[in-house]
Coordinates of C-alpha atoms and ligand atoms in Angstrom, one line a residue:
Chain S
M1 CA 143.3 68.4 39.2
A2 CA 140.2 67.0 40.8
A3 CA 136.8 68.6 40.5
I4 CA 135.7 70.0 43.9
L5 CA 132.2 70.8 42.6
S6 CA 130.5 68.6 40.1
I7 CA 127.1 69.5 38.7
R8 CA 125.3 66.9 36.6
D9 CA 122.4 67.6 34.3
L10 CA 120.8 69.9 36.8
R11 CA 117.2 71.0 36.1
K12 CA 115.1 73.4 38.0
M13 CA 111.4 73.9 37.2
Y14 CA 109.8 76.5 39.5
D15 CA 106.3 76.0 40.8
G16 CA 104.8 78.2 38.2
G17 CA 106.2 75.8 35.6
F18 CA 109.0 77.9 34.5
E19 CA 112.2 76.0 33.7
A20 CA 115.1 78.1 35.0
L21 CA 117.8 75.5 34.5
K22 CA 117.6 73.2 31.5
G23 CA 120.1 70.5 32.3
V24 CA 123.3 72.2 33.4
S25 CA 126.5 70.1 33.8
L26 CA 129.7 71.7 35.1
D27 CA 132.9 70.7 36.8
I28 CA 134.8 73.1 38.9
E29 CA 138.4 72.5 39.8
E30 CA 139.8 73.1 43.2
G31 CA 141.4 76.5 43.5
E32 CA 140.1 78.1 40.3
I33 CA 138.1 81.2 39.8
L34 CA 135.2 80.6 37.5
A35 CA 133.1 83.5 36.3
L36 CA 129.5 82.7 35.3
L37 CA 128.5 85.3 32.8
G38 CA 125.0 85.8 31.7
P39 CA 122.2 88.4 31.3
N40 CA 119.5 88.9 34.0
G41 CA 117.2 85.9 34.2
A42 CA 119.8 83.6 32.8
G43 CA 119.6 81.2 35.8
K44 CA 122.8 82.2 37.6
T45 CA 121.2 82.7 41.0
T46 CA 119.0 79.6 40.6
L47 CA 122.1 77.5 39.9
I48 CA 123.9 78.8 43.0
S49 CA 120.8 78.4 45.2
T50 CA 120.3 74.9 44.0
V51 CA 123.9 74.0 44.8
C52 CA 123.7 75.6 48.3
G53 CA 120.3 74.0 49.2
I54 CA 118.2 77.1 49.1
T55 CA 116.1 75.7 46.3
T56 CA 115.6 72.1 45.5
A57 CA 116.5 70.6 42.2
T58 CA 113.9 69.1 40.0
S59 CA 116.4 66.6 38.8
G60 CA 120.1 66.1 38.4
S61 CA 122.8 65.9 41.0
V62 CA 125.4 68.0 42.7
S63 CA 128.5 66.7 44.4
V64 CA 130.6 69.0 46.6
G65 CA 134.0 67.7 47.6
G66 CA 132.7 64.2 46.8
F67 CA 129.6 64.6 49.0
D68 CA 126.1 64.6 47.5
N69 CA 124.5 67.9 48.3
V70 CA 121.2 66.3 49.4
S71 CA 122.0 62.9 51.0
Q72 CA 125.2 64.2 52.5
F73 CA 124.2 67.8 52.9
R74 CA 126.1 68.4 56.1
A75 CA 129.5 67.5 54.7
A76 CA 128.7 69.2 51.4
R77 CA 127.4 72.5 52.8
A78 CA 130.2 72.7 55.4
L79 CA 132.5 73.4 52.4
I80 CA 130.5 76.2 50.9
G81 CA 130.3 79.9 51.7
L82 CA 127.7 82.0 49.9
V83 CA 127.5 85.7 49.3
P84 CA 123.9 86.3 48.1
Q85 CA 123.0 88.7 45.3
E86 CA 120.6 90.7 47.4
I87 CA 121.6 92.5 50.6
T88 CA 119.8 90.5 53.2
L89 CA 120.9 91.3 56.7
E90 CA 119.0 91.9 59.9
P91 CA 119.1 95.6 60.4
F92 CA 119.3 95.7 64.2
T93 CA 122.3 93.4 64.7
K94 CA 125.9 94.5 65.0
V95 CA 128.5 93.7 62.5
L96 CA 130.7 91.5 64.8
D97 CA 127.6 89.7 66.1
T98 CA 126.2 88.8 62.8
V99 CA 129.6 87.5 61.5
T100 CA 130.1 85.5 64.7
F101 CA 126.6 84.1 64.2
S102 CA 127.4 82.8 60.7
R103 CA 130.4 80.8 62.1
G104 CA 128.3 79.3 64.8
L105 CA 125.6 78.4 62.4
F106 CA 128.0 76.1 60.6
G107 CA 128.9 74.4 63.9
K108 CA 132.4 75.8 64.1
P109 CA 133.8 76.7 67.6
A110 CA 134.1 80.4 68.3
N111 CA 137.3 82.0 67.0
A112 CA 137.5 85.7 67.8
E113 CA 141.0 86.0 66.3
L114 CA 139.9 84.6 62.9
I115 CA 136.7 86.7 62.8
G116 CA 138.9 89.8 63.7
S117 CA 141.2 89.1 60.8
I118 CA 138.4 88.6 58.4
L119 CA 136.8 91.9 59.5
R120 CA 140.2 93.7 59.2
K121 CA 140.8 92.3 55.7
L122 CA 137.4 93.6 54.6
S123 CA 138.0 97.0 56.3
L124 CA 135.1 96.3 58.7
W125 CA 137.0 96.3 62.0
E126 CA 136.3 99.9 62.8
K127 CA 132.6 99.2 62.2
R128 CA 132.4 96.0 64.2
D129 CA 130.1 97.6 66.8
S130 CA 127.9 99.4 64.3
R131 CA 124.4 98.2 63.5
I132 CA 123.8 97.0 60.0
M133 CA 121.2 99.7 59.4
D134 CA 123.8 102.4 59.9
L135 CA 126.2 101.0 57.2
S136 CA 126.4 102.1 53.6
G137 CA 125.5 99.7 50.8
G138 CA 129.1 98.9 50.1
M139 CA 129.8 98.1 53.7
K140 CA 126.8 95.9 53.9
R141 CA 128.2 93.9 51.0
R142 CA 131.4 93.5 52.8
V143 CA 129.5 92.2 55.8
L144 CA 127.9 89.6 53.6
I145 CA 131.3 88.5 52.4
A146 CA 132.6 88.4 56.0
K147 CA 129.7 86.2 57.0
A148 CA 130.3 83.8 54.1
L149 CA 134.0 83.5 55.1
A150 CA 133.4 83.2 58.8
H151 CA 133.3 79.4 58.7
E152 CA 136.4 79.1 56.5
P153 CA 134.7 77.6 53.4
R154 CA 136.7 75.8 50.7
I155 CA 134.3 77.0 48.0
L156 CA 133.0 80.6 47.8
F157 CA 130.0 81.6 45.7
L158 CA 129.8 85.3 45.0
D159 CA 126.5 86.2 43.3
E160 CA 127.0 89.5 41.5
P161 CA 129.3 90.8 44.2
T162 CA 130.0 94.1 42.4
A163 CA 126.6 94.9 41.1
G164 CA 125.9 98.5 42.0
V165 CA 129.1 99.1 44.0
D166 CA 131.5 101.9 43.4
V167 CA 134.7 101.4 41.5
E168 CA 136.9 101.4 44.6
L169 CA 135.0 98.7 46.3
R170 CA 135.0 96.7 43.1
K171 CA 138.8 96.8 42.9
D172 CA 138.9 95.9 46.6
M173 CA 136.7 93.0 45.9
W174 CA 138.9 91.7 43.2
E175 CA 141.9 91.9 45.5
I176 CA 140.0 89.9 48.1
V177 CA 139.1 87.3 45.6
R178 CA 142.7 87.0 44.4
E179 CA 143.9 86.6 48.0
L180 CA 141.3 83.9 48.7
K181 CA 142.4 82.1 45.6
A182 CA 146.0 82.3 46.8
G183 CA 144.8 80.7 50.0
G184 CA 143.4 77.8 48.0
V185 CA 139.7 78.8 48.0
T186 CA 137.7 77.9 44.9
I187 CA 135.6 80.8 43.7
I188 CA 132.6 80.9 41.6
L189 CA 131.3 84.3 40.8
T190 CA 128.4 85.5 38.7
T191 CA 128.4 88.7 37.0
H192 CA 127.1 90.5 34.0
Y193 CA 130.2 92.8 33.9
I194 CA 132.4 91.3 31.3
E195 CA 135.2 93.4 32.6
E196 CA 135.0 91.6 35.9
A197 CA 135.3 88.1 34.4
E198 CA 138.1 89.3 32.2
A199 CA 140.0 90.8 35.1
I200 CA 139.9 87.9 37.6
A201 CA 138.6 84.7 36.2
D202 CA 140.6 81.7 35.2
R203 CA 137.7 80.2 33.3
V204 CA 134.5 81.7 32.0
G205 CA 131.1 80.0 31.7
V206 CA 128.4 81.6 29.6
I207 CA 124.9 80.9 30.7
T208 CA 121.7 82.1 29.1
G209 CA 118.1 80.9 29.2
G210 CA 118.9 78.2 31.7
E211 CA 121.6 76.7 29.5
L212 CA 125.3 76.7 29.9
L213 CA 126.5 77.6 26.4
L214 CA 130.2 77.0 27.1
V215 CA 132.8 76.9 29.8
E216 CA 136.4 77.6 28.7
A217 CA 139.6 79.0 30.0
K218 CA 139.5 82.7 29.6
E219 CA 142.5 83.0 27.2
Q220 CA 141.4 80.1 25.2
L221 CA 137.9 81.5 24.8
M222 CA 139.3 84.8 23.7
A223 CA 141.7 83.2 21.3
R224 CA 139.1 80.9 19.9
M225 CA 136.4 83.4 19.5
G226 CA 138.5 86.5 19.3
Q227 CA 139.2 88.7 16.4
K228 CA 142.3 90.8 16.2
Q229 CA 142.6 94.0 14.5
L230 CA 145.8 95.5 13.0
E231 CA 146.0 99.2 12.4
V232 CA 148.5 100.4 9.9
Q233 CA 149.3 104.1 10.5
L234 CA 150.4 106.0 7.5
A235 CA 153.1 108.6 7.3
K236 CA 150.9 110.5 4.8
P237 CA 147.1 110.3 4.9
V238 CA 145.2 108.9 1.9
E239 CA 141.7 109.8 0.7
A240 CA 140.6 106.3 0.0
V241 CA 141.8 102.7 0.3
P242 CA 144.1 102.2 -2.7
E243 CA 142.8 99.9 -5.4
A244 CA 145.8 97.6 -5.0
L245 CA 144.7 96.8 -1.4
S246 CA 141.0 96.2 -2.1
Q247 CA 141.2 92.4 -1.6
H248 CA 142.1 92.9 2.1
N249 CA 138.8 94.5 3.1
L250 CA 140.4 97.4 4.8
Q251 CA 138.7 100.3 6.6
L252 CA 139.9 103.8 6.5
V253 CA 140.3 105.3 10.0
N254 CA 141.7 108.4 11.6
G255 CA 140.5 110.5 8.6
G256 CA 142.7 108.6 6.2
G257 CA 145.7 108.4 8.5
G258 CA 145.3 104.7 9.1
L259 CA 144.1 101.5 7.6
L260 CA 142.3 98.9 9.8
Y261 CA 142.6 95.2 9.0
T262 CA 140.5 92.7 10.9
Y263 CA 141.6 89.1 11.0
D264 CA 140.6 85.9 12.8
T265 CA 143.2 84.4 15.2
R266 CA 141.8 81.0 14.5
A267 CA 142.6 81.2 10.8
E268 CA 145.6 79.3 9.5
R269 CA 146.9 82.3 7.8
T270 CA 146.3 85.7 9.2
G271 CA 147.2 87.4 5.9
I272 CA 149.4 89.9 7.7
T273 CA 152.5 89.2 5.6
T274 CA 150.7 89.6 2.3
L275 CA 149.0 92.7 3.6
L276 CA 152.2 94.4 4.6
N277 CA 153.8 93.5 1.3
D278 CA 150.9 94.9 -0.6
V279 CA 151.0 98.1 1.4
A280 CA 154.7 98.6 0.6
Q281 CA 154.0 97.7 -3.1
A282 CA 151.3 100.4 -3.2
G283 CA 154.0 102.9 -2.3
L284 CA 152.5 103.8 1.1
V285 CA 154.9 104.6 4.0
L286 CA 154.1 103.2 7.4
S287 CA 154.7 105.3 10.5
D288 CA 153.5 102.7 13.0
V289 CA 151.6 99.3 13.4
Q290 CA 149.2 98.4 16.2
T291 CA 147.2 95.3 17.1
R292 CA 144.1 95.2 19.2
E293 CA 142.4 92.1 20.7
S294 CA 138.6 92.0 21.0
S295 CA 137.4 92.0 24.5
L296 CA 135.4 89.3 26.2
E297 CA 132.5 91.6 25.9
D298 CA 132.5 91.5 22.1
I299 CA 132.7 87.8 22.3
F300 CA 129.9 87.6 24.8
V301 CA 127.5 89.8 22.9
G302 CA 128.2 87.8 19.8
L303 CA 127.5 84.5 21.6
V304 CA 124.4 85.6 23.4
S305 CA 122.8 87.1 20.3
T306 CA 123.5 84.0 18.2
G307 CA 123.5 81.2 20.8
G308 CA 120.6 79.0 21.8
D309 CA 116.9 79.9 21.5
S310 CA 117.7 83.2 23.1
K311 CA 114.2 84.6 23.7
G312 CA 115.1 86.0 27.1
A313 CA 118.7 86.5 26.4
A314 CA 118.2 89.3 23.9
E315 CA 116.2 91.2 26.4
G316 CA 118.7 91.0 29.3
D317 CA 121.3 93.7 29.6
A318 CA 124.6 92.2 28.9
A319 CA 126.7 95.0 30.1
Chain Q
M1 CA 123.1 67.1 66.5
N2 CA 124.9 70.2 65.7
W3 CA 124.6 71.8 69.1
T4 CA 126.8 74.7 68.3
A5 CA 124.4 75.7 65.6
V6 CA 121.4 75.2 67.9
A7 CA 123.0 77.4 70.6
T8 CA 123.9 80.0 68.0
I9 CA 120.3 80.4 66.8
Y10 CA 119.0 80.3 70.3
K11 CA 121.4 83.1 71.5
A12 CA 120.6 85.3 68.5
E13 CA 116.9 84.9 69.1
M14 CA 117.3 85.6 72.8
A15 CA 119.3 88.7 71.9
R16 CA 116.2 90.2 70.4
F17 CA 114.4 89.5 73.7
W18 CA 117.1 91.3 75.8
R19 CA 117.0 94.3 73.5
T20 CA 113.3 94.8 74.4
F21 CA 113.6 93.4 77.9
L22 CA 111.8 96.1 79.7
Q23 CA 108.8 95.8 77.4
S24 CA 108.8 92.1 77.7
F25 CA 108.7 92.5 81.5
I26 CA 106.4 95.4 82.1
S27 CA 103.5 94.4 79.8
P28 CA 102.7 91.1 81.4
V29 CA 103.0 92.6 84.9
L30 CA 100.6 95.4 83.9
S31 CA 98.1 93.2 82.2
T32 CA 98.0 90.7 85.0
S33 CA 97.5 93.4 87.5
L34 CA 94.6 94.7 85.4
Y35 CA 93.0 91.2 85.3
F36 CA 93.1 91.0 89.0
V37 CA 91.6 94.4 89.5
V38 CA 88.7 93.6 87.1
F39 CA 88.1 89.9 87.6
G40 CA 89.6 89.2 90.9
S41 CA 88.3 92.2 92.8
A42 CA 85.3 93.6 90.9
I43 CA 83.7 90.4 89.7
G44 CA 85.3 88.0 92.0
S45 CA 83.8 89.6 95.1
R46 CA 80.5 88.5 93.8
I47 CA 81.5 85.0 92.6
Q48 CA 83.2 84.1 95.9
E49 CA 84.4 80.5 95.3
V50 CA 84.7 78.1 92.4
D51 CA 85.1 74.4 93.3
G52 CA 86.1 75.5 96.8
V53 CA 88.8 77.8 95.5
E54 CA 88.7 81.5 96.0
Y55 CA 87.9 83.1 92.6
G56 CA 91.0 85.3 92.6
A57 CA 93.2 82.3 92.9
F58 CA 91.1 80.2 90.6
I59 CA 91.8 82.3 87.6
V60 CA 95.6 82.4 88.0
P61 CA 96.3 79.1 86.1
G62 CA 94.1 80.3 83.3
L63 CA 95.7 83.7 83.2
V64 CA 99.1 82.2 83.0
M65 CA 98.0 79.9 80.2
L66 CA 96.4 82.7 78.3
S67 CA 99.6 84.7 78.3
V68 CA 102.0 81.9 77.8
I69 CA 100.1 80.5 74.8
T70 CA 99.7 83.9 73.1
Q71 CA 103.3 84.8 73.8
S72 CA 104.7 81.5 72.6
I73 CA 102.8 81.8 69.3
S74 CA 103.7 85.4 68.7
N75 CA 107.4 85.0 69.7
A76 CA 108.0 81.9 67.6
S77 CA 106.0 83.0 64.6
F78 CA 107.7 86.3 64.5
G79 CA 111.1 84.7 65.0
I80 CA 111.0 82.6 61.9
Y81 CA 108.9 85.0 59.8
F82 CA 111.3 87.9 60.2
P83 CA 114.3 86.2 58.5
K84 CA 111.9 85.0 55.8
F85 CA 110.7 88.6 55.3
I86 CA 114.2 90.1 55.3
G87 CA 115.7 87.3 53.2
N88 CA 118.5 86.3 55.6
I89 CA 116.8 82.9 56.0
Y90 CA 119.2 81.9 53.1
E91 CA 121.8 81.5 55.8
I92 CA 119.7 78.9 57.7
L93 CA 118.8 77.1 54.5
S94 CA 122.4 76.8 53.3
A95 CA 123.9 75.9 56.7
P96 CA 124.8 72.3 57.5
I97 CA 121.9 71.9 59.9
N98 CA 118.7 69.8 59.9
F99 CA 115.2 70.8 60.7
L100 CA 115.4 69.6 64.3
E101 CA 118.3 71.9 65.0
V102 CA 116.6 74.9 63.4
V103 CA 113.4 74.2 65.4
A104 CA 115.3 73.6 68.6
G105 CA 117.0 77.0 68.3
F106 CA 113.9 79.0 67.3
A107 CA 111.2 77.3 69.3
G108 CA 113.5 76.8 72.2
A109 CA 114.2 80.6 72.4
A110 CA 110.5 81.4 72.0
A111 CA 109.5 79.0 74.7
T112 CA 112.1 80.4 77.0
K113 CA 110.7 83.9 76.6
S114 CA 107.2 82.8 77.3
L115 CA 108.3 80.7 80.2
F116 CA 109.9 83.8 81.6
I117 CA 106.7 85.7 81.2
G118 CA 104.7 82.9 82.8
V119 CA 106.9 83.1 85.8
V120 CA 106.6 86.9 86.0
I121 CA 102.8 86.5 85.9
L122 CA 102.8 83.9 88.7
C123 CA 105.0 86.2 90.8
T124 CA 102.7 89.2 90.2
A125 CA 99.6 87.1 90.9
S126 CA 101.1 86.0 94.2
L127 CA 101.1 89.6 95.3
F128 CA 97.3 89.7 94.9
V129 CA 96.2 86.3 96.1
D130 CA 97.3 83.4 98.3
L131 CA 98.8 80.8 95.9
S132 CA 99.3 77.3 97.0
I133 CA 100.8 74.9 94.5
Q134 CA 99.9 71.3 95.4
H135 CA 101.9 69.6 92.6
P136 CA 104.9 71.8 91.8
V137 CA 106.6 69.3 89.5
A138 CA 103.5 68.8 87.5
M139 CA 102.9 72.6 87.4
V140 CA 106.4 73.2 85.9
A141 CA 106.0 70.3 83.5
F142 CA 102.6 71.6 82.2
L143 CA 104.0 75.1 81.9
V144 CA 107.2 74.1 80.0
L145 CA 105.2 71.7 77.7
T146 CA 102.7 74.4 76.9
C147 CA 105.4 76.9 76.1
L148 CA 107.2 74.4 73.9
S149 CA 104.2 73.1 72.0
F150 CA 102.7 76.5 71.3
S151 CA 106.1 77.8 70.2
L152 CA 106.2 74.9 67.7
M153 CA 102.7 76.0 66.5
G154 CA 103.9 79.6 66.3
F155 CA 106.9 78.4 64.2
I156 CA 104.5 76.8 61.7
I157 CA 102.3 79.9 61.6
G158 CA 105.5 82.0 60.9
I159 CA 106.4 79.8 58.0
W160 CA 102.9 79.7 56.6
A161 CA 102.4 83.5 56.9
G162 CA 102.9 85.4 53.7
N163 CA 102.5 88.8 55.3
F164 CA 102.2 90.6 58.6
E165 CA 98.4 90.4 58.6
Q166 CA 98.4 86.7 58.3
L167 CA 100.9 86.5 61.1
Q168 CA 98.3 88.1 63.4
L169 CA 95.4 86.3 61.9
V170 CA 95.6 82.8 63.5
P171 CA 96.4 84.0 67.0
L172 CA 93.5 86.5 66.8
L173 CA 90.9 84.4 65.1
V174 CA 91.6 81.0 66.5
V175 CA 93.8 81.0 69.5
T176 CA 92.4 83.8 71.6
P177 CA 88.8 82.5 71.3
L178 CA 89.9 79.0 72.1
V179 CA 91.8 80.2 75.2
F180 CA 89.0 82.4 76.5
L181 CA 86.5 79.6 75.9
G182 CA 88.8 77.0 77.3
G183 CA 87.8 77.4 80.9
S184 CA 90.5 80.0 81.8
F185 CA 88.1 82.0 83.9
Y186 CA 85.5 79.5 84.8
S187 CA 85.0 75.8 85.6
I188 CA 83.4 73.7 82.8
S189 CA 80.9 72.5 85.4
M190 CA 79.5 76.0 85.5
L191 CA 78.3 75.6 81.8
P192 CA 75.0 74.1 80.6
P193 CA 75.3 70.4 79.8
V194 CA 75.4 70.8 76.0
W195 CA 78.3 73.3 76.2
Q196 CA 80.1 71.0 78.6
T197 CA 80.3 68.5 75.8
I198 CA 81.1 70.9 73.0
T199 CA 83.8 72.5 75.0
L200 CA 85.6 69.1 75.2
F201 CA 86.6 69.6 71.5
N202 CA 88.6 72.6 72.6
P203 CA 92.2 71.4 73.2
V204 CA 92.9 74.3 75.5
V205 CA 90.4 72.9 78.0
Y206 CA 92.8 70.0 78.7
L207 CA 95.7 72.3 79.2
V208 CA 94.0 74.7 81.6
S209 CA 92.4 71.8 83.4
G210 CA 95.7 70.0 83.9
F211 CA 97.5 73.1 84.9
R212 CA 94.8 74.0 87.4
W213 CA 94.9 70.6 88.9
A214 CA 98.7 71.1 89.5
F215 CA 97.7 74.1 91.6
F216 CA 94.5 73.1 93.4
G217 CA 94.3 69.3 92.9
Q218 CA 91.0 69.7 91.1
A219 CA 90.4 69.2 87.3
D220 CA 87.6 69.3 84.8
V221 CA 89.1 66.4 82.9
P222 CA 91.4 63.6 84.1
V223 CA 95.0 64.7 84.4
L224 CA 96.3 61.9 82.3
L225 CA 94.1 63.0 79.5
S226 CA 95.5 66.5 79.8
L227 CA 99.0 65.1 79.6
C228 CA 98.1 63.0 76.5
A229 CA 96.5 66.0 74.9
I230 CA 99.5 68.3 75.2
G231 CA 101.9 65.5 74.3
G232 CA 99.8 64.6 71.2
F233 CA 99.7 68.3 70.2
T234 CA 103.4 68.6 70.5
L235 CA 104.0 65.5 68.4
A236 CA 101.5 66.8 65.8
C237 CA 103.3 70.1 65.5
M238 CA 106.7 68.3 65.2
A239 CA 105.3 66.1 62.4
V240 CA 104.1 69.2 60.5
I241 CA 107.4 70.9 60.9
W242 CA 109.2 67.8 59.7
W243 CA 107.0 67.7 56.7
I244 CA 107.6 71.4 56.0
F245 CA 111.4 70.9 56.0
K246 CA 111.1 67.8 53.9
T247 CA 109.1 69.4 51.2
G248 CA 110.4 72.9 51.6
W249 CA 106.8 74.2 51.8
R250 CA 106.9 78.0 51.9
I251 CA 110.6 78.2 52.6
R252 CA 112.4 76.6 49.7
A253 CA 111.5 77.5 46.1
Ligands
ADP401 N1 111.1 81.6 43.0 C1 110.9 81.7 41.7 N2 109.7 81.3 41.1 C2 109.5 81.4 39.8 N3 110.4 81.8 38.9 C3 111.6 82.2 39.4 C4 111.9 82.2 40.8 N4 113.2 82.6 41.0 C5 113.7 82.9 39.7 N5 112.7 82.7 38.8 C6 112.9 82.9 37.3 O1 114.0 82.1 36.9 C7 114.7 82.7 35.9 C8 116.2 82.8 36.4 O2 116.3 83.6 37.5 P1 117.7 83.8 38.2 O3 118.3 82.5 38.5 O4 117.5 84.7 39.3 O5 118.6 84.6 37.1 P2 119.9 85.4 37.2 O6 120.4 85.2 38.5 O7 120.8 84.8 36.1 O8 119.5 86.8 36.9 C9 114.1 84.1 35.8 O9 113.3 84.1 34.6 C10 113.3 84.3 37.0 O10 112.2 85.1 36.7
MG402 MG1 120.8 86.6 39.9

């Protein structure tokens, strides 16, 4: 598949001399959902703003659907919809007006039917004549999404769309994202909720301190970095890990009712067969066996605390 | 040109005007009436005539200019400062539009509003004095150009301003004195010779003079010079705005 968004060695030095992006390169394929995961201050918003034309890059290039985002900004920006991190809406306007405004701003002819369907999909139709200032925070966020979708973008940026929203809205948001993907829209979302990346992303990029540490398919990332745990539940509890099993580095869990074995899915041999043989040899009776995969969160915390010169990374809240 | 985008910005800006329509209408009517009561009747009865024109009528062009200039600046500067302040300027910055389209929308709407107010003042004034307009086309041209150029200047001030105080500062400290000292309420020939020269450095003099010529056929400075002055001022503002968008000064980090 062709890259719909191609970022090459993008650097951003803010006026104060702070380098928020230290040479980011990234290709995003048409129709995928990419989650950019990183702590506060990692450079996620700066990256998005630079692609969209809100900040100017210090060096590097961005190509959107084959169009350079500076020299061919009209064609490039026409493809992009942006849902900003902060709720920035004019308080006195009405929902329908502000969403219609967004479409016009992109030079698209009025299309009341389309705007109506967007509002309905986002449960905003009943509120179409309400002023922004009379809406709840969650509703305002929906309005921001509606505005970003009003010109039918091919690429949608969602900058921390679920930060500070309730669980219900978050689930709704994921549903909307999946629907958009089904309609062929490419989605890049930033988040510091690992759960979010895990739930909806096809690929995950980890960014910290202005550097992209890695970008990988979610499953692959989890398999590559992941550790699995095997819990052997015993018919009769033991007081300590039997001597015969000491080589396996087991942990006693459930007050002696289970043995926990941690292994690396990357290893050639997981050692499970040997372990189970040894357990039987030791005369223990199994009642059940369970495996658990480590979550993206475990991986992420591991990466950020070891990766790069993570001065700022350690301070950010990663959850 | 992305005309749809221009029209979209223009309409959204005008919507704010309609929301406060009564205010926009009543305040110029009221202040004009007050000027006529104070200057036209109280003082004017002692001044009689300036350059052969009845004083009450003589101040009308200056009065219109004063309001139109102040309104253009405050409308346009507020119009662009507000989205900067709220943060929804992100939409304008990330839309497929160039600086000309943004300016056409914002300054166009601001100019429309002040033009409207200028017309309201003219109508109000005609209730108090006999107004004859000798060069109507030139009058309209001067009026429109003034609305436009000072809306452009307001746009620049709105981008420059970092807070609401600064937004008020330039109009208060620079523009109001220039307008009052620009011959709005007197003819330059009434000043001592030294001041006649100094006053020629005030750009507003050329505007008021040209505008007054359109009414009464008399001017302090040649009309062509007035036209050049306002044309030059418009171009200078456009150049500054072009530079602002090119460098992103105060709008793009
Ligand atoms: N306009 C700006 N001027 C100077 N520094 C900035 C500006 N915007 C962001 N930064 C800095 O750049 C870094 C990255 O910020 P940001 O992109 O917002 O991170 P994230 O979105 O990942 O939380 C932060 O250290 C932030 O303080
Ligand atoms: Mg951010």
